[in-house]
Coordinates of C-alpha atoms in Angstrom, one line a residue:
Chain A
X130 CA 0.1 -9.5 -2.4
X131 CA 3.8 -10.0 -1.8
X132 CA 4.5 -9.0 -5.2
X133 CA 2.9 -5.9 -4.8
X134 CA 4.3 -5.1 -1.4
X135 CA 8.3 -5.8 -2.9
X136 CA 7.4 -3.8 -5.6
X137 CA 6.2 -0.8 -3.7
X138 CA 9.0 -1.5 -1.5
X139 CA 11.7 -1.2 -4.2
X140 CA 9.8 2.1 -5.3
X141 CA 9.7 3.9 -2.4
X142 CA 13.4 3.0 -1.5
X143 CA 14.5 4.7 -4.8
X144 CA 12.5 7.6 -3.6
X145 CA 14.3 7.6 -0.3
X146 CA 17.6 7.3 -1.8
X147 CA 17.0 10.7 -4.3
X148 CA 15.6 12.4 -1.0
X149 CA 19.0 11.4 0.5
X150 CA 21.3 12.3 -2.1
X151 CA 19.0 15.8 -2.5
X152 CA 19.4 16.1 1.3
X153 CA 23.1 15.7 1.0
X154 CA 23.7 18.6 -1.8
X155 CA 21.1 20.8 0.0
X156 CA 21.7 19.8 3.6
X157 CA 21.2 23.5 5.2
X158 CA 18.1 24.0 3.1
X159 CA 16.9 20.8 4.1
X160 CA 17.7 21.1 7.8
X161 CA 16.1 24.7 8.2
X162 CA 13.0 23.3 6.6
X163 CA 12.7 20.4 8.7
X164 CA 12.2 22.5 12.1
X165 CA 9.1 23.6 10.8
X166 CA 7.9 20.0 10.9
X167 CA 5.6 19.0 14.0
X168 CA 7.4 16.5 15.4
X169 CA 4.7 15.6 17.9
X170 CA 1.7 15.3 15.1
X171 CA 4.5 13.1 13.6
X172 CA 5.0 11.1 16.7
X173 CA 1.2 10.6 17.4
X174 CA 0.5 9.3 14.3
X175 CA 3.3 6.9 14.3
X176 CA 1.5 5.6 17.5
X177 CA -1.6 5.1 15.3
X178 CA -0.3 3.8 12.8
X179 CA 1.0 1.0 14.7
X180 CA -1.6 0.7 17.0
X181 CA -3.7 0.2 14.0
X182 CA -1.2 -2.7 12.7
X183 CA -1.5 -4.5 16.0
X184 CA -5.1 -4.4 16.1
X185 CA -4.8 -6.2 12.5
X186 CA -2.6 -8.3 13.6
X187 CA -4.7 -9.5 16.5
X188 CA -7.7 -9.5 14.2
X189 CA -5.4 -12.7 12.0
X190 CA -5.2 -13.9 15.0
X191 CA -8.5 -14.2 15.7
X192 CA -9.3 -15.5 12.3
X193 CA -7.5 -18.2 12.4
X194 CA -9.3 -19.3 15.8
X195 CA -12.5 -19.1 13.5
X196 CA -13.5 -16.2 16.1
X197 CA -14.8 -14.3 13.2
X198 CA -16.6 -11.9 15.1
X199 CA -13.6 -10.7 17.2
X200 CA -11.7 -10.6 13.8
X201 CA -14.5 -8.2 12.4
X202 CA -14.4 -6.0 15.5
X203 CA -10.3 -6.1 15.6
X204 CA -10.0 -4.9 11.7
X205 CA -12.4 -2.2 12.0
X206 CA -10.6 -0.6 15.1
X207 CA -7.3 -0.8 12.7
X208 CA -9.4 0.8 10.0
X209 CA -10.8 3.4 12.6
X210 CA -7.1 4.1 13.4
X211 CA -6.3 4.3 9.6
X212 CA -9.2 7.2 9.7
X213 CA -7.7 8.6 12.4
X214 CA -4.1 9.3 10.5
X215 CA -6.3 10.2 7.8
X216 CA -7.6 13.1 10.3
X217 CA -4.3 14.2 11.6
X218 CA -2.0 14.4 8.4
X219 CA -4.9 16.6 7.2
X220 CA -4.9 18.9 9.9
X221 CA -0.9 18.7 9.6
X222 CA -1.4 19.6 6.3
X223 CA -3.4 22.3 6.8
X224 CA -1.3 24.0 9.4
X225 CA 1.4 23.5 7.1
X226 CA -0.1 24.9 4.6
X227 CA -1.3 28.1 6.8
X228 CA 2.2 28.6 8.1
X229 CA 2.8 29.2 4.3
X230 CA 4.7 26.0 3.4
X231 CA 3.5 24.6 0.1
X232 CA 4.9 22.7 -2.8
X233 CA 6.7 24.8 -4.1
X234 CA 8.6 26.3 -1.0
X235 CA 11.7 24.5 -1.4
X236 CA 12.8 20.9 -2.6
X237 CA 12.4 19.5 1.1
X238 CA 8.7 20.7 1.2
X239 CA 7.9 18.9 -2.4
X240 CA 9.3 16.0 -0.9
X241 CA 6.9 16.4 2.4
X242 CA 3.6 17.3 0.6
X243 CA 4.4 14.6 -2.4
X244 CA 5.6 11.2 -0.7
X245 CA 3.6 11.9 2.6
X246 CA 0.7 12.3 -0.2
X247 CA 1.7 9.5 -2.0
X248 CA 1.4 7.3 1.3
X249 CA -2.1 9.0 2.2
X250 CA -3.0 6.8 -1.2
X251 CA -1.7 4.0 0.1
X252 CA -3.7 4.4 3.3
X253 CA -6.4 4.9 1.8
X254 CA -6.2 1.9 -0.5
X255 CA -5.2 0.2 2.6
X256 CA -8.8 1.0 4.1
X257 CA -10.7 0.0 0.9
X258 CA -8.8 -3.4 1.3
X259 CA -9.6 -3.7 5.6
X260 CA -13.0 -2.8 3.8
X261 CA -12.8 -6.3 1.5
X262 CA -11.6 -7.8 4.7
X263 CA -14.6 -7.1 7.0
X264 CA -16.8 -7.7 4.0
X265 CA -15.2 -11.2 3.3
X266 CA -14.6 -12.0 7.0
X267 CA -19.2 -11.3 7.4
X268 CA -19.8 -13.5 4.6
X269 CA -19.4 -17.3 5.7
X270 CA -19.2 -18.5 2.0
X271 CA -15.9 -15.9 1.2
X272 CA -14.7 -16.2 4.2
X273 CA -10.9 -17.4 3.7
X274 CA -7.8 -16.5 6.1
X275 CA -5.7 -15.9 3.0
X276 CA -8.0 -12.9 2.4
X277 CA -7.3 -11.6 6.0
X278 CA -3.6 -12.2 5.4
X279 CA -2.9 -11.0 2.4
X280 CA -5.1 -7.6 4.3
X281 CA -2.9 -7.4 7.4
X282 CA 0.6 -7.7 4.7
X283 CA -0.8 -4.9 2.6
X284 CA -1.6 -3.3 6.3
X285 CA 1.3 -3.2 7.2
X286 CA 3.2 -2.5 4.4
X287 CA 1.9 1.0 5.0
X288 CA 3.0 1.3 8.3
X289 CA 6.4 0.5 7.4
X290 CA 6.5 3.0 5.1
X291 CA 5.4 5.7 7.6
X292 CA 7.8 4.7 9.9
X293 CA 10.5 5.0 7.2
X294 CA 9.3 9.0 6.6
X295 CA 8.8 9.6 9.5
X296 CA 12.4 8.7 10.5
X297 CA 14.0 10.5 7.8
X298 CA 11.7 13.6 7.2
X299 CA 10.6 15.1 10.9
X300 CA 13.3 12.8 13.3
X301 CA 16.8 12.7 11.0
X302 CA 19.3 16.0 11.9
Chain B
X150 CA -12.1 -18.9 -17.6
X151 CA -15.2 -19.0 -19.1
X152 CA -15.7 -22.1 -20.6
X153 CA -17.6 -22.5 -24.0
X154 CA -18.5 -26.2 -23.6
X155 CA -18.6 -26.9 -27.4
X156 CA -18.9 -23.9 -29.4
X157 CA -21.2 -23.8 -31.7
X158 CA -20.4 -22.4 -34.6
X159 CA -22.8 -23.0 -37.0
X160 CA -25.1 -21.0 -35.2
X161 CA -26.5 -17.8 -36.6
X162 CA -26.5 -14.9 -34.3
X163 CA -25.9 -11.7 -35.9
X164 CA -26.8 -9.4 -32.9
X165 CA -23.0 -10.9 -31.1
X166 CA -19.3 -10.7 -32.3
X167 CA -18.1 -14.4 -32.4
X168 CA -14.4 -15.0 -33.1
X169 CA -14.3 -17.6 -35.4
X170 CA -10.5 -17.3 -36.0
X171 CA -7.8 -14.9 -34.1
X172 CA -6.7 -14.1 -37.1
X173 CA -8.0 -10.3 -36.3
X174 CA -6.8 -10.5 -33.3
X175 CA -3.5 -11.1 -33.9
X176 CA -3.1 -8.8 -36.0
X177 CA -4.6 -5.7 -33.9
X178 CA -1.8 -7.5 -31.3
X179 CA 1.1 -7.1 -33.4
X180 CA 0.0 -3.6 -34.2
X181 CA 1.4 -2.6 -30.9
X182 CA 4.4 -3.5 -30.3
X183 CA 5.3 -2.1 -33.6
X184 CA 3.6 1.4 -32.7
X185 CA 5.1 1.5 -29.7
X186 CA 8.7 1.0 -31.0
X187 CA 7.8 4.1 -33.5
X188 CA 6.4 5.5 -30.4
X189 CA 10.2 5.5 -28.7
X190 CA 11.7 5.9 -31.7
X191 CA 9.9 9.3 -32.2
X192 CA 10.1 10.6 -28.9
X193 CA 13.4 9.6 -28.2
X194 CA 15.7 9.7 -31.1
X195 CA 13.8 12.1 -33.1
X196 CA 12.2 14.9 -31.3
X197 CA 14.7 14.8 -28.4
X198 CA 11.2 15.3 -26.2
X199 CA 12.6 12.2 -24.2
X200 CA 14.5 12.5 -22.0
X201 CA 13.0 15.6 -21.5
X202 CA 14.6 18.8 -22.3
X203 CA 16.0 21.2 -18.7
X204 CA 13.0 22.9 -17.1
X205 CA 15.7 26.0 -15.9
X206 CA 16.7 27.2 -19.6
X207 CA 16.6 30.3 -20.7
X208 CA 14.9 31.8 -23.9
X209 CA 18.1 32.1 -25.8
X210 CA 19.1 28.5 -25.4
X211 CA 15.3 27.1 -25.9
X212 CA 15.6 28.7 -29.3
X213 CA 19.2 27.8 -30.0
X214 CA 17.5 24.1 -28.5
X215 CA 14.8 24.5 -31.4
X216 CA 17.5 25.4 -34.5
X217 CA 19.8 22.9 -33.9
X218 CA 17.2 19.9 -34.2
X219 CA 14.6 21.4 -36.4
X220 CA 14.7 18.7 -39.1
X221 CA 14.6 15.9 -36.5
X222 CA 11.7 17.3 -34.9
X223 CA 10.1 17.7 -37.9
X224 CA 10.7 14.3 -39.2
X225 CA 9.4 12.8 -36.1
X226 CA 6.3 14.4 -35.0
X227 CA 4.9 14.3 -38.9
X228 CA 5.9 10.8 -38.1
X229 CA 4.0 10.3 -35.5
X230 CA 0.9 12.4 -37.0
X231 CA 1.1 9.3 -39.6
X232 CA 1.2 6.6 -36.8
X233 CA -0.6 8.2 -33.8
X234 CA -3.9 5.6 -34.8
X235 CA -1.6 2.6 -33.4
X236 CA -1.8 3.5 -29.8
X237 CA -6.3 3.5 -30.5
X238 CA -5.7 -0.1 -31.2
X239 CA -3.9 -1.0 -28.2
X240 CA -6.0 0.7 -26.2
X241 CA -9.4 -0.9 -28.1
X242 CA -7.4 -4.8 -27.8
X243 CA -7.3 -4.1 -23.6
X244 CA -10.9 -2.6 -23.5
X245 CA -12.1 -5.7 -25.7
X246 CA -10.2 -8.3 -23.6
X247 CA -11.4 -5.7 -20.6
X248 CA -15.4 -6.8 -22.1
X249 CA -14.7 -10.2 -21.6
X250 CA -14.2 -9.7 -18.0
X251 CA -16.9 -10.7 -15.3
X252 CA -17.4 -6.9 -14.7
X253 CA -19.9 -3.9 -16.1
X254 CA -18.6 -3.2 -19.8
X255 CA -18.4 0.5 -18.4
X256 CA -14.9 -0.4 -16.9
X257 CA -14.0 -0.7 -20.6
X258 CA -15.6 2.3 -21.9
X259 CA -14.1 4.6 -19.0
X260 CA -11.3 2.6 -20.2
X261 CA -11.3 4.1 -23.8
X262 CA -12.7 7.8 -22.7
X263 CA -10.1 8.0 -20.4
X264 CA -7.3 7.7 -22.6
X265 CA -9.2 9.2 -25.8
X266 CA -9.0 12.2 -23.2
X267 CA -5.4 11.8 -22.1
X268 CA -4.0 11.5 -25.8
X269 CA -4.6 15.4 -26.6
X270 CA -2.8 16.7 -23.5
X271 CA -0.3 13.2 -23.3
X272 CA 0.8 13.4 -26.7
X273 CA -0.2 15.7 -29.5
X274 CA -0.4 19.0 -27.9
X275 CA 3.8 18.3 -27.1
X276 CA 3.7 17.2 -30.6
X277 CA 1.8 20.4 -32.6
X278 CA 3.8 23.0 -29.6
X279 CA 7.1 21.7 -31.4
X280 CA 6.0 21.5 -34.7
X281 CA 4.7 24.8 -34.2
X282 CA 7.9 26.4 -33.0
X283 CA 10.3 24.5 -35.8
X284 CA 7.7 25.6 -38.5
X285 CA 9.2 29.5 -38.3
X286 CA 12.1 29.1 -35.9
X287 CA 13.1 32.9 -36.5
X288 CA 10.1 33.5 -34.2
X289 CA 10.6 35.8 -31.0
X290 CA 12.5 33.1 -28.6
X291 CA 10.1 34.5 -26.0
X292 CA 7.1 32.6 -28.1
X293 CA 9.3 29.7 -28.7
X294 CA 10.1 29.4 -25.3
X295 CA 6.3 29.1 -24.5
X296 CA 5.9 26.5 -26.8
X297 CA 8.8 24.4 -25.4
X298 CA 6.8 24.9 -21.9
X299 CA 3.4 24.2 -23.3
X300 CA 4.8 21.3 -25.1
X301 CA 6.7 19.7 -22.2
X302 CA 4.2 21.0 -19.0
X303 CA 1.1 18.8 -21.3
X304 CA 3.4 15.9 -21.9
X305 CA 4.9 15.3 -18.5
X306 CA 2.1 16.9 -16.3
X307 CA -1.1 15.7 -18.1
X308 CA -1.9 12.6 -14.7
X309 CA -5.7 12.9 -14.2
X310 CA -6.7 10.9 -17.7
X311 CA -4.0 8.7 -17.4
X312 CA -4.9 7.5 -13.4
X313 CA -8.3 7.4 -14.6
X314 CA -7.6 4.8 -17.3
X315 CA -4.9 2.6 -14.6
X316 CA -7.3 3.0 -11.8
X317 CA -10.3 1.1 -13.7
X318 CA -7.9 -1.5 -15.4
X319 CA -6.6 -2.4 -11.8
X320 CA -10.1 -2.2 -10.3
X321 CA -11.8 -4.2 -13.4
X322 CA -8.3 -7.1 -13.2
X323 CA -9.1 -7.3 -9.2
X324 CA -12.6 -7.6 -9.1
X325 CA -12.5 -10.6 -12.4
X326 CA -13.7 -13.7 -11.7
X327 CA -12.8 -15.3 -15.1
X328 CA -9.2 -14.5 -15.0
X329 CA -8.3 -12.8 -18.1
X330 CA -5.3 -11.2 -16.5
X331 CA -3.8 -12.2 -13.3
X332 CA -4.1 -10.1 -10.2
X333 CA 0.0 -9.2 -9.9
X334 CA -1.0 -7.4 -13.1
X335 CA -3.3 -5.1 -11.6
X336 CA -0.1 -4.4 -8.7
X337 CA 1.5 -3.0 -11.4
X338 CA -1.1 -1.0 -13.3
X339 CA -1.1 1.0 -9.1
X340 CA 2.4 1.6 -9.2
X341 CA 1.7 3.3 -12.7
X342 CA -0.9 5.5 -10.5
X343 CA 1.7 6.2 -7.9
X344 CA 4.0 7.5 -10.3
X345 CA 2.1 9.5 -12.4
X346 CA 0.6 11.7 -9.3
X347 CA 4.3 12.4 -8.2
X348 CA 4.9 14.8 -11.7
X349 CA 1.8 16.8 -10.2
X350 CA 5.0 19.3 -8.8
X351 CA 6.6 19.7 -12.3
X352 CA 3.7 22.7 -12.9
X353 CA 5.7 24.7 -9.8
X354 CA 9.3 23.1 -9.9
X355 CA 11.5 24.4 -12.5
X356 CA 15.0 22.0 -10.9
X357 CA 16.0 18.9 -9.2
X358 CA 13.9 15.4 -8.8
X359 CA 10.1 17.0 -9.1
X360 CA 11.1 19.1 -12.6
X361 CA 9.7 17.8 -15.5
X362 CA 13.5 16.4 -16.5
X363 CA 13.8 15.3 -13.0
X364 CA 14.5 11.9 -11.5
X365 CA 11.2 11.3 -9.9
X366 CA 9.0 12.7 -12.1
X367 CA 10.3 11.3 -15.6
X368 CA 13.2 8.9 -14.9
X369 CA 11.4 6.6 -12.8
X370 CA 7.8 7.0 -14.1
X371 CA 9.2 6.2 -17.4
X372 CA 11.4 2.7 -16.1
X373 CA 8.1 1.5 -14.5
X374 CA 5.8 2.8 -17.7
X375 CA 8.0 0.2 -20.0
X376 CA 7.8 -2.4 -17.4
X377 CA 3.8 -1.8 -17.4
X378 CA 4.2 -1.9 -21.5
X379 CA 6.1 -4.9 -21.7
X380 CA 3.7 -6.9 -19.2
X381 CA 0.2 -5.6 -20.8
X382 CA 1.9 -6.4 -24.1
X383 CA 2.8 -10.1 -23.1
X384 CA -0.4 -10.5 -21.0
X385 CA -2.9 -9.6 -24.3
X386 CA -0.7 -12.4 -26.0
X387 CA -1.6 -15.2 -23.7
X388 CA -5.4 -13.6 -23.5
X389 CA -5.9 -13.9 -27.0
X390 CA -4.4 -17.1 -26.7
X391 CA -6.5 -18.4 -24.3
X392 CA -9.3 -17.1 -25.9
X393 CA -12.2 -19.8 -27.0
X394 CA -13.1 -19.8 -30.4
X395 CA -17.1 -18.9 -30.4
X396 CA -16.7 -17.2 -26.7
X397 CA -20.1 -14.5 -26.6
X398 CA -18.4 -11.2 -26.1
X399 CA -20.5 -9.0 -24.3
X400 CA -22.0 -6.2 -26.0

């Protein structure tokens, strides 16, 4: 899993670099668009997010007690929060959308709709994998803590990476 | 790995494919790296289709674009008319080692439909646009410049085959029990998804990193595209290495 999560990492650093150098040659373009972000959507579902990676985190926890049970519970209220985000971004999407900011708007708004799309993937990835988790975590003969690791990594992974947008695309002036 | 305790060989079973020797194998294998060095070759040196030509031009310099390297163009798409077959073998050595996977065959034949799809729109409709517009270059350059858009739009912006064929690969490498490939392959095969869904804007964007020239959408799809190549090419090396003579290959 880690070699996936560097990978991604390196990947989604390039893509924040050409959205920085973009941003730099077409700051007033960039800036204009960016107040029609909402910043509070944005905020909420930064708190998700990472209320989601501690309940994961917990949930390791709890499988290495051998509390499987509590493990079970803690990963499904981190997938329940990954629904959640799920929820919001499409409802930011949509009022995004209704406000009559697409794709093709201007380079700032294919940046929005495409790498906050790109991350919905990895969300939703991420819950197929929780998914595994729970699955593996219910089943005493595949039950391993490596599983519920290797999880929680991918987990978070995808928190970081919203934290990262979120930062440069609705909070950076 | 499956495990053929001792194979037996003498036995008659003409119902299953066998492998008594790799020769066959080996030679399907080396058929790929060769195509896809013609493959580069063509697309690269030849057609000038890679890197891709600017989204932003005009219809005056697409057909000044289309004079000055008719005869390359030429050269290189009949070229590739001659050696398009290679990239069916590739794809038919992955679906086989795919078959010999502890998952449903129909990961393998999604596998082959996907990307007997994706070839039209991924490959020769960029190829029969150009050699369209070379083959009476005195044409209105409004027409030519249609066939320049045609021929780039299908090349860079035809995703949906192509995540079809990486999203089954990765799900059929991750869900193997008999460890044909190893699971950091299938992490790559996802980064090919990720990359081919951000050129969905070149269809809208005519400049900067979401064009069909731009950084995002060609540059860095392409790095991680050779980097997927490379791998799947070493990995179907060791496979068919590791291969047991007399293994039962699914049908």
């Amino acid at each position: 899993m880690w070699v996936f999560v560097l990978g991604d990492l390196i990947i989604f650093g390039t893509y924040f670099v050409i959205f920085m150098v973009e941003r730099s040659w077409h700051r007033d373009v960039f800036l204009e668009s960016q107040r029609h972000l909402n910043l509070g959507l944005g905020a909420v579902n930064t708190l998700v997010l990472l209320t989601s990676s501690r309940f994961v985190a917990q949930g390791v926890r709890a499988a290495r007690r051998n509390d499987n049970a509590h493990a079970v519970r803690l990963v499904l209220g981190g997938g329940l929060c990954g629904v959640l985000f799920l929820a919001i971004k499409s409802y930011e999407w949509a009022s995004e959308i209704a406000a009559g900011h697409t794709l093709a708007t201007n380079t700032f708004f294919t940046f929005y709709f495409m790498l906050t799309g790109v991350h919905l993937f990895h969300v939703v990835l991420g819950l197929v994998i929780l998914g595994v988790v729970v699955a593996d975590l219910k089943n005493p003969e595949l039950r391993r803590v490596s599983t519920v690791e290797a999880g929680a990594t991918y987990w978070h992974l995808v928190d970081l990476l919203w934290v990262v947008i979120f930062a440069l695309f609705y909070v950076l002036r | 790995m499956t495990v053929a305790a001792k194979p037996d060989l003498t036995e008659v079973d003409p119902d299953r494919y066998r492998p008594r020797n790799k020769t066959d194998l080996t030679v399907c294998w080396w058929i790929i790296p060769i195509f896809y060095n013609f493959f580069g070759l063509i697309f690269v040196l030849l057609a000038r289709v890679m890197p891709p030509q600017r989204a932003d031009r005009n219809p005056d310099q697409i057909a000044a674009f289309f004079h000055a390297h008719t005869v390359t163009i030429q050269i290189g798409f009949c070229l590739l008319m001659v050696v398009i077959g290679g990239s069916g073998i590739a794809n038919g050595l992955v679906a086989f080692q795919m078959k010999r996977m502890s998952v449903s065959p129909v990961f393998a034949y999604a596998y082959i439909a996907a990307l007997a799809v994706g070839a039209l729109p991924g490959c020769l409709m960029a190829a029969f646009s150009f050699l369209t517009a070379t083959f009476r270059p005195d044409r209105d350059p409004q027409i030519l410049a249609l066939l320049y858009d045609i021929g780039f739009l299908s090349f860079v912006g035809s995703l949906g085959c192509f995540t079809t064929q990486y999203l089954v690969l990765a799900l059929a490498i991750l869900l193997d029990k008999n460890n044909i490939f190893p699971r950091w392959m299938a992490y790559v095969t996802i980064w090919q998804i990720v990359t081919e869904v951000l050129a969905a804007p070149v269809f809208v964007v005519k400049a900067g990193p979401f064009a069909w020239n731009g950084s995002i959408s060609f540059y860095q799809g392409t790095v991680i595209f050779v980097v997927y190549e490379v791998c799947i090419i070493y990995l179907l090396k060791k496979a068919i290495e590791r291969q047991p003579l007399g293994e039962r290959i699914p049908d």
